[in-house]
Coordinates of C-alpha atoms in Angstrom, one line a residue:
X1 CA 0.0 0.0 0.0
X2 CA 1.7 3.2 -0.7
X3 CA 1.9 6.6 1.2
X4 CA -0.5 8.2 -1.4
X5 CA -3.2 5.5 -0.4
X6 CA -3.3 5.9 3.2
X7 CA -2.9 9.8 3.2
X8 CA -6.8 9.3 1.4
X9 CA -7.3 7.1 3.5
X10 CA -6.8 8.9 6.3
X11 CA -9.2 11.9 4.7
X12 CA -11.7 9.9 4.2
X13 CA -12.0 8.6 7.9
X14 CA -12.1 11.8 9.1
X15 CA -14.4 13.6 6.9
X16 CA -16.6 10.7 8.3
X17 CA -16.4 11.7 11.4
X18 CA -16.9 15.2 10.9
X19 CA -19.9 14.5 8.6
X20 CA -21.5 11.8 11.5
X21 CA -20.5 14.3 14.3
X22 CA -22.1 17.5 12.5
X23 CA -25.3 15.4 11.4
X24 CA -26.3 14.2 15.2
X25 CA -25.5 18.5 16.8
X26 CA -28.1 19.7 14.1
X27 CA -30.3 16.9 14.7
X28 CA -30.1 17.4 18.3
X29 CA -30.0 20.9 18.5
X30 CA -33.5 21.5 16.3
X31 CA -35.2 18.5 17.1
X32 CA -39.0 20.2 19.0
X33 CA -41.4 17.3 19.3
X34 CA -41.2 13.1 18.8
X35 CA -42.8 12.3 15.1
X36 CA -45.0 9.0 15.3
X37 CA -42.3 5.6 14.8
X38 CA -42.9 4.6 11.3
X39 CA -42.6 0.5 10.4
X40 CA -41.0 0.4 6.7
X41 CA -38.7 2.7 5.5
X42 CA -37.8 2.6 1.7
X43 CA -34.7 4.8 0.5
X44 CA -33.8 5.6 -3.2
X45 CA -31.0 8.3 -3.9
X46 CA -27.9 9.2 -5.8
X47 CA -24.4 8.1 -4.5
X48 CA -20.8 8.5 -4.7
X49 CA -18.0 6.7 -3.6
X50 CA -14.8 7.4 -2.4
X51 CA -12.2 4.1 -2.5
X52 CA -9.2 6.0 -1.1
X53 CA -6.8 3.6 -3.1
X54 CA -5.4 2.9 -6.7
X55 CA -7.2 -0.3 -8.1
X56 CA -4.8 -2.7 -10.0
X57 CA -6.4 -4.5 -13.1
X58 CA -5.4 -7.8 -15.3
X59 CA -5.3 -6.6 -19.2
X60 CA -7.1 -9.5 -21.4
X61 CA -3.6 -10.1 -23.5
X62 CA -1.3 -10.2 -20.6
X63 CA -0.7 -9.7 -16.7
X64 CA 0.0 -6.5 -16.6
X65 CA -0.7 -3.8 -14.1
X66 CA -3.5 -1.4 -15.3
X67 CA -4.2 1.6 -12.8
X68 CA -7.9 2.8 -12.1
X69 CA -7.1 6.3 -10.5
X70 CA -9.3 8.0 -7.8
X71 CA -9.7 10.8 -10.4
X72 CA -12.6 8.5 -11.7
X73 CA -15.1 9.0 -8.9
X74 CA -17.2 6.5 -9.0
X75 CA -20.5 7.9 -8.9
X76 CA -24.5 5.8 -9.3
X77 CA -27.3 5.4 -7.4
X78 CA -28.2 4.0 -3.8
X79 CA -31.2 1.8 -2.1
X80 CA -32.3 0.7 1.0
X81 CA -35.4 -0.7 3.1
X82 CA -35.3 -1.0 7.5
X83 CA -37.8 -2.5 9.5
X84 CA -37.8 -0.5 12.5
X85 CA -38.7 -2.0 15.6
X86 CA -39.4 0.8 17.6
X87 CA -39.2 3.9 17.3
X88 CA -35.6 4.3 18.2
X89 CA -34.1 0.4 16.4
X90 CA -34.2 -0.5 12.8
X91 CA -32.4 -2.9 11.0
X92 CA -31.5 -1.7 7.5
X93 CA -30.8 -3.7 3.9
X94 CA -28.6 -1.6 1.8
X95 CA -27.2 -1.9 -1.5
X96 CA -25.2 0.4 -4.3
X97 CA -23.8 0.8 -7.2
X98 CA -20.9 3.2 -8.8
X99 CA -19.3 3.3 -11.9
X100 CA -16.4 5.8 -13.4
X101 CA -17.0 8.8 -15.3
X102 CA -14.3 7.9 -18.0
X103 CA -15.1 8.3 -22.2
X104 CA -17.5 6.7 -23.8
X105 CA -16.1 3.0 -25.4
X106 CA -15.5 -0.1 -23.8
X107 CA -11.9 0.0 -24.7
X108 CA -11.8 3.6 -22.5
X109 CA -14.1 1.6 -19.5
X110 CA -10.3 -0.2 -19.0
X111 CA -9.1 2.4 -16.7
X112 CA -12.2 3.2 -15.3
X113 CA -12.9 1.0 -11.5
X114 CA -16.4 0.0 -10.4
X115 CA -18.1 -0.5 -6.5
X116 CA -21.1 -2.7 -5.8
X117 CA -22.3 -3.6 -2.6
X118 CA -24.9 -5.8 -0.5
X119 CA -24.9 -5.1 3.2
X120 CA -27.1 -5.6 6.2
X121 CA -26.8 -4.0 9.3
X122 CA -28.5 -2.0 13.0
X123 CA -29.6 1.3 12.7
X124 CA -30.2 4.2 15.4
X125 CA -32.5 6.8 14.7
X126 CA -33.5 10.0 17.1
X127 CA -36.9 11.2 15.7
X128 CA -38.0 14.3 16.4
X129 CA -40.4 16.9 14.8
X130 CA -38.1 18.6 11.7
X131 CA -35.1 16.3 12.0
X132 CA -34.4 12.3 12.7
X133 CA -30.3 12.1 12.6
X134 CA -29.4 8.6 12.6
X135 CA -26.3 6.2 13.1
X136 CA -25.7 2.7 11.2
X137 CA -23.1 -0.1 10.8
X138 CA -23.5 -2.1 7.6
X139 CA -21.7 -5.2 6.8
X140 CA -21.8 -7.7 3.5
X141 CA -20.6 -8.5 0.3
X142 CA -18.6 -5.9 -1.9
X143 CA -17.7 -6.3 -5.4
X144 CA -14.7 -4.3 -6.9
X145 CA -14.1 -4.4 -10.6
X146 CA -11.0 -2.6 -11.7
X147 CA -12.4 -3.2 -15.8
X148 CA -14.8 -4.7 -17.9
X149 CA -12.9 -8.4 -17.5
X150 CA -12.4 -8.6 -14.2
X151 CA -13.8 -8.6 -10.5
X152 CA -13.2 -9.3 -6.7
X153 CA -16.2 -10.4 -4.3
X154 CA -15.2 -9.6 -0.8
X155 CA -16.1 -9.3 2.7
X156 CA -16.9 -5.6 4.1
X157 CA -18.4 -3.3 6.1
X158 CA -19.4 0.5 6.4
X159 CA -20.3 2.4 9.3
X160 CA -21.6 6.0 8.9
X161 CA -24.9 8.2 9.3
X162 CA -27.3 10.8 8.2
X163 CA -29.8 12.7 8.6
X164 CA -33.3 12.9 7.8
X165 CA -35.9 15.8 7.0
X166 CA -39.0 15.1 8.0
X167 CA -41.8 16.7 5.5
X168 CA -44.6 14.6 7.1
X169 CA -45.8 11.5 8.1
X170 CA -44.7 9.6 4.6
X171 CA -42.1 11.6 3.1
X172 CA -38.5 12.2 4.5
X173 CA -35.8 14.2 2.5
X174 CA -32.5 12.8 3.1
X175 CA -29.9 15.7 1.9
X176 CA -27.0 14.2 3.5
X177 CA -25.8 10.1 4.3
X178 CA -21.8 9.6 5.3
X179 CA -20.1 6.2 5.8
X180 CA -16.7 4.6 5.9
X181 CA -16.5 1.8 3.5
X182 CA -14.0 -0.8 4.3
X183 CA -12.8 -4.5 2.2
X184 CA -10.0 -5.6 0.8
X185 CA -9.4 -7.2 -2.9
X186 CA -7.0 -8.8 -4.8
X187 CA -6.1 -9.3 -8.4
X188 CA -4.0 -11.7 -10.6
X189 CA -0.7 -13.2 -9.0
X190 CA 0.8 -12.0 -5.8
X191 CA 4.1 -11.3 -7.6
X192 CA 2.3 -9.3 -10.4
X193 CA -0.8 -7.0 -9.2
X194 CA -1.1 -6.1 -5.4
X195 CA -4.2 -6.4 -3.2
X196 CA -6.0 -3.2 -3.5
X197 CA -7.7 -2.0 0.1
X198 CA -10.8 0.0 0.0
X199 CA -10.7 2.6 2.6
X200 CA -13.2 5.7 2.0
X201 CA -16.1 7.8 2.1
X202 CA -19.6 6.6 0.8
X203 CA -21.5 9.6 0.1
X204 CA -25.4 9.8 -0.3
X205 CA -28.4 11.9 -1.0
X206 CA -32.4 10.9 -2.0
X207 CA -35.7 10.5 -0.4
X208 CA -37.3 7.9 2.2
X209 CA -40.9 6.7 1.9
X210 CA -42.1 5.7 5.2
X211 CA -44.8 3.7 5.8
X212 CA -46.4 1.3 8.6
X213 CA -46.7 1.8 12.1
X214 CA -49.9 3.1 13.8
X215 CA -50.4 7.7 13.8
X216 CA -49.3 9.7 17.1
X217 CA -52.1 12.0 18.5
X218 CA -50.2 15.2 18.8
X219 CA -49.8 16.0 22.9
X220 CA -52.1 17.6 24.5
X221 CA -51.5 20.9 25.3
X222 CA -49.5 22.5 28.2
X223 CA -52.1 24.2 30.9
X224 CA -51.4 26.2 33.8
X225 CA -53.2 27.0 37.1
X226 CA -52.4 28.6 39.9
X227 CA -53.9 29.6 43.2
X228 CA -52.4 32.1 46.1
X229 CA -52.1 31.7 49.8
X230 CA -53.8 33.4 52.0
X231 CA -56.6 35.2 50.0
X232 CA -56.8 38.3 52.4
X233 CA -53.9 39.7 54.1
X234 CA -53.2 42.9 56.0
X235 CA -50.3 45.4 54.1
X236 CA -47.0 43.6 54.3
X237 CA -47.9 40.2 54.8
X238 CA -46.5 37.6 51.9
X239 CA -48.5 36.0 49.6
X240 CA -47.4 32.6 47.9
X241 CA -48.4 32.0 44.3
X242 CA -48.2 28.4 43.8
X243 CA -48.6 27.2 39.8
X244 CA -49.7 23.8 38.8
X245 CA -48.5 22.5 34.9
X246 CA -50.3 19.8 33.4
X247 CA -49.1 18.1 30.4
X248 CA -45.3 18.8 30.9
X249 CA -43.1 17.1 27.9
X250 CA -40.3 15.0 30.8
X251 CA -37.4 15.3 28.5
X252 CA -38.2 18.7 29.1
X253 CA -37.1 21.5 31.2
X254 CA -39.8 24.2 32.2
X255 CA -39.1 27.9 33.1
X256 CA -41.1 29.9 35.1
X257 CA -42.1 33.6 35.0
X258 CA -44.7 36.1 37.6
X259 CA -45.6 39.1 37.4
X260 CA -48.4 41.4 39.3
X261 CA -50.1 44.3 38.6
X262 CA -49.3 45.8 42.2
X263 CA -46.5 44.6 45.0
X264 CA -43.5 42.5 43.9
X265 CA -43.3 39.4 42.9
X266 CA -40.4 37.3 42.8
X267 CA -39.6 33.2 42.0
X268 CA -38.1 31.1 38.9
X269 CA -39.7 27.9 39.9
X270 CA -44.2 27.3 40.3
X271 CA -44.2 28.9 43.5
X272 CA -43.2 33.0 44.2
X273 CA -43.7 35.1 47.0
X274 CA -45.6 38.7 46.4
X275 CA -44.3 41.3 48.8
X276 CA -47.6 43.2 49.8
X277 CA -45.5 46.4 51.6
X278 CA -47.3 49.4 50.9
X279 CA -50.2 48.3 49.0
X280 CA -53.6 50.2 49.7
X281 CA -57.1 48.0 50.9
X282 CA -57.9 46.4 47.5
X283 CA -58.1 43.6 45.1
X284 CA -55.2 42.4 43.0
X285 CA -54.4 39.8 40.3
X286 CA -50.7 37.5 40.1
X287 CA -50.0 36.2 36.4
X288 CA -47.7 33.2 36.2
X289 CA -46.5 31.8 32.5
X290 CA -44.7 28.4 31.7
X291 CA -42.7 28.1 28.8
X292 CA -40.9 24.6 27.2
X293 CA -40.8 26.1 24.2
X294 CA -41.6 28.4 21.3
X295 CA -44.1 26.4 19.4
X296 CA -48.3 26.1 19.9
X297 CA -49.1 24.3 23.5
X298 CA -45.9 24.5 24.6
X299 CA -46.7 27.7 26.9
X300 CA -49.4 28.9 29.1
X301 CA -50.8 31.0 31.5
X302 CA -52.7 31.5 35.0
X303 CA -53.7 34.0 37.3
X304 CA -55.3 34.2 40.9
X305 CA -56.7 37.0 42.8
X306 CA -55.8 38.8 46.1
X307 CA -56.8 41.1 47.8
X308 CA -55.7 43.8 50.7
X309 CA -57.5 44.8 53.5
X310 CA -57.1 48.0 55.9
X311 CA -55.2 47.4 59.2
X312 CA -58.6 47.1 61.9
X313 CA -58.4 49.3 64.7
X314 CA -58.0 47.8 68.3
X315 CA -60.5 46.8 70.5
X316 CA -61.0 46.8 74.6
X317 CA -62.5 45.5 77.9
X318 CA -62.7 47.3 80.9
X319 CA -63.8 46.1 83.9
X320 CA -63.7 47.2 87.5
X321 CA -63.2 45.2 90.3
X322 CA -64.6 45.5 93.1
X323 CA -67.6 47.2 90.9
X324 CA -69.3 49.0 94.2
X325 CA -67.2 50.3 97.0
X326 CA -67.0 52.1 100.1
X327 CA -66.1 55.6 100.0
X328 CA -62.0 55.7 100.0
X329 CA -61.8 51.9 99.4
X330 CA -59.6 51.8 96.0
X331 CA -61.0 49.7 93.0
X332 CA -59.0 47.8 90.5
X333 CA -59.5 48.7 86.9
X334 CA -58.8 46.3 84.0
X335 CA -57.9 46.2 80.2
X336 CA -57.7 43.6 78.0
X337 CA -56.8 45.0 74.4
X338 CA -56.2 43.4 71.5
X339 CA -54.9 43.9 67.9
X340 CA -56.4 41.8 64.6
X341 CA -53.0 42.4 63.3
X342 CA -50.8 41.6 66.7
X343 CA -49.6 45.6 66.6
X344 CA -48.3 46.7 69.8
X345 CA -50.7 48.2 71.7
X346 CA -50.7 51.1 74.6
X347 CA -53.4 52.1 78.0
X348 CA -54.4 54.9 79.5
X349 CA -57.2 56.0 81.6
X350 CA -59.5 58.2 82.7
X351 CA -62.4 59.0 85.4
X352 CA -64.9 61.7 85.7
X353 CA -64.1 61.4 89.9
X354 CA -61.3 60.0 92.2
X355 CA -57.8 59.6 91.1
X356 CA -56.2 57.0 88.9
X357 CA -52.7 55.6 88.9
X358 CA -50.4 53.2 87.4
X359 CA -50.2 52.2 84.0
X360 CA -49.9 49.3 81.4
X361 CA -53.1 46.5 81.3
X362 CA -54.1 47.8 84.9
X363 CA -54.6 50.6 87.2
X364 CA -56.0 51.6 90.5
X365 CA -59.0 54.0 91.1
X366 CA -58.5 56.0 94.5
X367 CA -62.2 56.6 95.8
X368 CA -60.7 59.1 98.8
X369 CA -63.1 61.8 98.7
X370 CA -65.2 61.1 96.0
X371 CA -69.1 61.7 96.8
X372 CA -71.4 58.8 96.5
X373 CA -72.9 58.2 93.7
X374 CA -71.0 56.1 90.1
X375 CA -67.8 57.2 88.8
X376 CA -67.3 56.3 85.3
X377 CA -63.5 54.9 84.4
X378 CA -62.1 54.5 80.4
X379 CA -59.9 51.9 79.3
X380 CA -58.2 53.8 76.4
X381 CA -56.0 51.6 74.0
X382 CA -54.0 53.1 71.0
X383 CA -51.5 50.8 68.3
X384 CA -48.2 52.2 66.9
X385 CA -50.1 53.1 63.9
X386 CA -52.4 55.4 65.5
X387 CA -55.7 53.7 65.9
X388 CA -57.7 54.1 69.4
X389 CA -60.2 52.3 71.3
X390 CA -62.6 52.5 74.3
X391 CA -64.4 51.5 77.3
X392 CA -66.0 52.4 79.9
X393 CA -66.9 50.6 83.2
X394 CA -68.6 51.8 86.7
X395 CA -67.5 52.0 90.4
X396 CA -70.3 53.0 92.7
X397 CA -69.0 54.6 95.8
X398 CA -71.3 54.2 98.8
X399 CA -71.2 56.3 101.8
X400 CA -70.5 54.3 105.1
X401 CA -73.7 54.0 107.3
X402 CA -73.6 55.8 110.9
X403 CA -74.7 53.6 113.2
X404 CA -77.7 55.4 115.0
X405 CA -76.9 57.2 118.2
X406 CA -78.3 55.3 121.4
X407 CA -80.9 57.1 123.2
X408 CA -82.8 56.7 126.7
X409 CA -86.1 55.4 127.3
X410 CA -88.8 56.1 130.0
X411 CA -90.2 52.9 131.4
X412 CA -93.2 52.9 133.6
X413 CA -93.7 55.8 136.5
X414 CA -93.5 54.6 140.0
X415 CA -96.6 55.9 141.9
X416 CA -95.9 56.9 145.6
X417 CA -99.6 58.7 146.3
X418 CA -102.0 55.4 147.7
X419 CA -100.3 55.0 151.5
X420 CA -100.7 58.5 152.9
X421 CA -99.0 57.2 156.6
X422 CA -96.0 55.6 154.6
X423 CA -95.3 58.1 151.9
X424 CA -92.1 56.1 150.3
X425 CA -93.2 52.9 150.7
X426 CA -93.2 50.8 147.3
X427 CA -96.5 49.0 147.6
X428 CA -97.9 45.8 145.9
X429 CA -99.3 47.8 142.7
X430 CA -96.1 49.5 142.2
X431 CA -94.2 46.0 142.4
X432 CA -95.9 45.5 138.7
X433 CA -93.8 48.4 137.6
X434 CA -91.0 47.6 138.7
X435 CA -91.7 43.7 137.7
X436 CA -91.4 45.1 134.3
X437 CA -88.2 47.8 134.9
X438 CA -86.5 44.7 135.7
X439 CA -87.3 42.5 132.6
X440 CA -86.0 45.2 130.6
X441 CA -82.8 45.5 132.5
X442 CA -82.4 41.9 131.9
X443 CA -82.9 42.2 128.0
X444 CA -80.5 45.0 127.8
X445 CA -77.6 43.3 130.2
X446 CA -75.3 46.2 129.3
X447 CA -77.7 49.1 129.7
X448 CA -78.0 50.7 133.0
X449 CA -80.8 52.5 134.6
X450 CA -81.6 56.0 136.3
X451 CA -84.2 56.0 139.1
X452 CA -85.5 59.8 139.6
X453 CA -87.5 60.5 142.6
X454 CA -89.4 63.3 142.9
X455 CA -91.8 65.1 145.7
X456 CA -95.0 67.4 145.9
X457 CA -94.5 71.0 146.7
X458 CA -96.3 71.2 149.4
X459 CA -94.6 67.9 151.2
X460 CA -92.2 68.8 153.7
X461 CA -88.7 67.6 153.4
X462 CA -89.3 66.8 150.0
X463 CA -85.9 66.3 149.0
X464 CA -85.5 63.8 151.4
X465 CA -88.7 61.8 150.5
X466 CA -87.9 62.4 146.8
X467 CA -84.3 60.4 147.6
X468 CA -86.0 58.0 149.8
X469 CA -88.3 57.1 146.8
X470 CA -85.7 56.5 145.0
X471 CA -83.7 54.3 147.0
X472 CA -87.0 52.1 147.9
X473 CA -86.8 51.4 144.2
X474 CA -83.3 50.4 143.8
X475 CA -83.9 48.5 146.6
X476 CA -86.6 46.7 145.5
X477 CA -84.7 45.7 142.2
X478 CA -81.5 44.5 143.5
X479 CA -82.9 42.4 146.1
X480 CA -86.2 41.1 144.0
X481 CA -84.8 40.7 141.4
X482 CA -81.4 40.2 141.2
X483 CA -80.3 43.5 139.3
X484 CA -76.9 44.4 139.7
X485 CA -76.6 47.4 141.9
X486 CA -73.6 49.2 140.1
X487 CA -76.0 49.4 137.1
X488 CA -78.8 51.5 139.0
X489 CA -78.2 55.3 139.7
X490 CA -80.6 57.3 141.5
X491 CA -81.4 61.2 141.1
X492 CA -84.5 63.4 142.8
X493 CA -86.1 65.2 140.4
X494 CA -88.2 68.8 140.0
X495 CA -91.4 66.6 139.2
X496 CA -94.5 68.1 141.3
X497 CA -95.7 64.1 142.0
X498 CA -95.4 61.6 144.7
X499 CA -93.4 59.3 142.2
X500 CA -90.6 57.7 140.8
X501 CA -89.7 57.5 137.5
X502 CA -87.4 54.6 135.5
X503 CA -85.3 55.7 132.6
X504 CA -83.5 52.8 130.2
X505 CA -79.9 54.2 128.9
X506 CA -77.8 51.8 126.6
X507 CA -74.6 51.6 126.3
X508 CA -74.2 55.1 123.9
X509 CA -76.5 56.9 125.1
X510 CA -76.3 59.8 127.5
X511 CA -78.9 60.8 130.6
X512 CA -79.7 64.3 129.9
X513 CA -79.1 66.2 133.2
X514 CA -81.8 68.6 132.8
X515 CA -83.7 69.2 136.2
X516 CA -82.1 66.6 137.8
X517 CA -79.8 65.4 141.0
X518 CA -77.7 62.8 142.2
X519 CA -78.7 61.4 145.5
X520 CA -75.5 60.8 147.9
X521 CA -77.2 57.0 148.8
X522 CA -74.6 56.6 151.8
X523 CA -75.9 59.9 153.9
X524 CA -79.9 59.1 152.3
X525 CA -82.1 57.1 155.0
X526 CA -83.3 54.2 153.3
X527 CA -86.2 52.5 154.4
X528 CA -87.1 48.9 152.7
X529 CA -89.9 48.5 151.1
X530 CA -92.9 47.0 152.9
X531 CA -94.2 43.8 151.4
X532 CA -97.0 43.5 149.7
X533 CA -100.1 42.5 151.3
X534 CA -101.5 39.2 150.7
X535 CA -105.3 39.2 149.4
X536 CA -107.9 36.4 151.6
X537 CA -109.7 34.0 149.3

């Protein structure tokens, strides 16, 4: 093999692989959407073949050498069926023919070489919706004939690819199919011709007629939803958009776009987050868009509604505890506030009478002073942005009760008139009296008692009957009936009356002196009081 023949041969491999390499980026790179896998494909095209070597030839009158140059370029016609058996395997039957380009005349077809071949062989195939680049490796029988006498049947194989333009369903245009041919042949005598080696380029171009193989519905359509989180929120809060896809192509990658026509919102992916700051009470819309391409039902749209409400003012309970009082007994005043939005609230307080103090969720009401009646407290809150609220509650202030001044009583009057001879005697009619003087002693155990005695005008000594009177009483009580002496005082009055006279005083109240005397019962002459008579039956 000379250096000429492998330097083609070298060329021809690589512009293989550039050709294979090229094919497969363009199919790849414009491929939009999977066509429907057809069963039959049938190929019919022009092609052209590159050996990459001299061919030696056997003259009819002799062994001699007789070169078929490259500069010949074989050149005919291509055809081919595969069976696919999916939509990504085939297998393919392939066969060619070239023949040189040399004059006219069979004596001129001498130096001309011709390249048959019968092969068999896998195919690849990436379908998609323009373009289906595919990859193949071929192997079979090639037939090299250097002239019109002679020809070599060998063993070969081709590897290569192409690619496909699809029109529709049926019809493919193939502009462009690349392989590396590769057999070796041998002429004549070993001494005389040397074996030729094929090693180059099969170039093709023609159409495909597919057939077979049941239609692919077109996918549906992408569609888009979306829905927000929470509906209502106060200025500030976040909203999250979340989108839904349906439909999504997996060899796919989907982008992701919002937008709003108030607030900002922000995400690459099916969920964003719409910063409400500064947006007034209202209703809003959020627009989302997915994209996985350029072409019909590969994009969408959605879009949900918001809306913003006002910041609520506060609200407050007050209460009072206790709710009724004694004047100058304090009162504690409650309040319980409380925000919709969780703002930071602030109390005061106020009260038409009294004094409040203290701060914060409770205070004190000071009644000292304050007249009876209600006094009317207001729990006042306020948040940072401004916004009040009240309420009122009642203390009723009562005045303390006076607890009612004891007084005296007169009891029953002692008369002294009946027993002329015994003028201070307490007889059996005045013992009924005194029976009931002494009952009332003994229901009011700590009263005491003041006995005044008191004389006629025209009675001499008077004073000293008066005291004696008296002292007849007294007497009659402590020794009758059992009443403590120390609780009994006796006086002499200015009464004009042979009598005695019993006043109750409880404990508070006060004798009034008014006309009256002590008697001194140590210097008075007390005589005891005669006993009553007993009536015959």
């Amino acid at each position: 093999m000379s250096s000429y023949a492998w330097s083609h041969q070298g060329r021809a491999a690589t512009m293989l692989c550039v050709t294979v390499a090229v094919l497969f980026s363009v199919g790849a790179l414009l491929s939009a959407q999977d066509l429907p896998s057809p069963k039959w494909e049938l190929y019919g095209g022009y092609s052209f073949v590159y050996p990459g070597a001299n061919v030696y030839g056997i003259l009819p009158f002799g062994i001699l050498p007789v070169t078929s140059r490259l500069e010949s370029n074989p050149r005919g016609i291509g055809a081919g069926v595969t069976y696919d058996f999916n939509r990504w395997l085939g297998v393919t039957v392939d066969a060619s023919g070239h023949w040189g380009s040399g004059e006219d005349g069979v004596t001129n077809r001498i130096d001309d070489a011709a390249f048959y071949n019968i092969s068999a062989g896998p195919k690849l195939t990436y379908r998609s919706r323009f373009f289906s680049p595919f990859v193949e490796v071929l192997a079979g029988g090639h037939r090299l004939t250097p002239d019109l006498f002679h020809r070599d049947d060998r063993f070969g194989f081709m590897a290569g690819g192409g690619l496909d333009v699809n029109l529709n369903r049926h019809f493919t245009l193939r502009p462009i199919r690349a392989d590396y041919v590769f057999s070796n042949h041998h002429f004549g005598p070993d001494s005389t011709v040397p074996a030729t080696n094929v090693r180059g380029v099969r170039l093709q171009s023609g159409v495909v007629f597919l057939f077979g193989g049941a239609a692919q519905a077109p996918p549906p359509p992408l569609s888009y939803s979306c829905s927000v989180s929470p509906l209502t929120v106060f200025p500030g809060e976040p909203v999250t958009v979340t989108g839904t896809a349906t439909n999504i192509n997996p060899k796919k990658m989907p982008s992701y776009t919002w937008s709003t026509d108030h607030g900002v919102a922000s995400g690459t992916s099916n969920t964003a987050n719409i910063d409400t700051k500064g947006l007034s009470a209202g209703a809003y819309n959020v627009r989302g868009h997915v994209s996985e391409g350029t072409a019909p039902g590969e994009m969408a749209d959605c879009s949900a509604a918001y809306s913003v409400k006002a910041f609520e003012p506060p609200t407050v309970t007050c209460s009072a505890n206790p709710a009724s009082v004694k004047s100058g007994t304090p009162s504690s005043i409650t309040a319980n506030g409380m925000s919709p939005q969780n703002r930071p609230l602030t109390y005061s307080y106020t009260s038409n009478a009294g004094s409040i103090t203290g701060t914060g969720t409770s205070t004190t009401l000071d009644t000292t002073g304050a007249a009876s009646g209600a006094i009317t407290v207001t729990c006042n809150v306020a948040d940072d942005l401004g916004q009040t609220a009240s309420q009122p509650t009642t203390v009723t202030v009562e005045m303390p009760q006076v607890a009612a001044k004891p007084v005296t009583s007169s009891l029953c009057s002692i008369s002294f008139g009946r027993d002329a001879g015994r003028p201070t005697r307490v007889d059996n009619e005045a013992k009924a009296c005194l029976d009931e003087i002494a009952l009332s002693m003994q229901r009011n155990a700590d009263a005491t008692m003041a006995i005044v005695g008191n004389a006629e005008s025209q009675e001499r000594n008077g004073k000293e009957l008066a005291s004696e009177r008296a002292m007849n009483v007294k007497s009659y009580l402590t020794t009758e009936k059992g009443i403590d002496s120390s609780r009994v005082a006796l006086y002499t009055g200015s009464q004009d009356a042979r009598a005695a006279s019993a006043t109750l005083i409880p404990v508070g109240a006060t004798l009034d002196p008014t006309g009256i005397s002590a008697v001194d019962e140590r210097a008075a002459n007390v005589h005891a009081p005669a006993p009553a008579r007993r009536r015959r039956k």
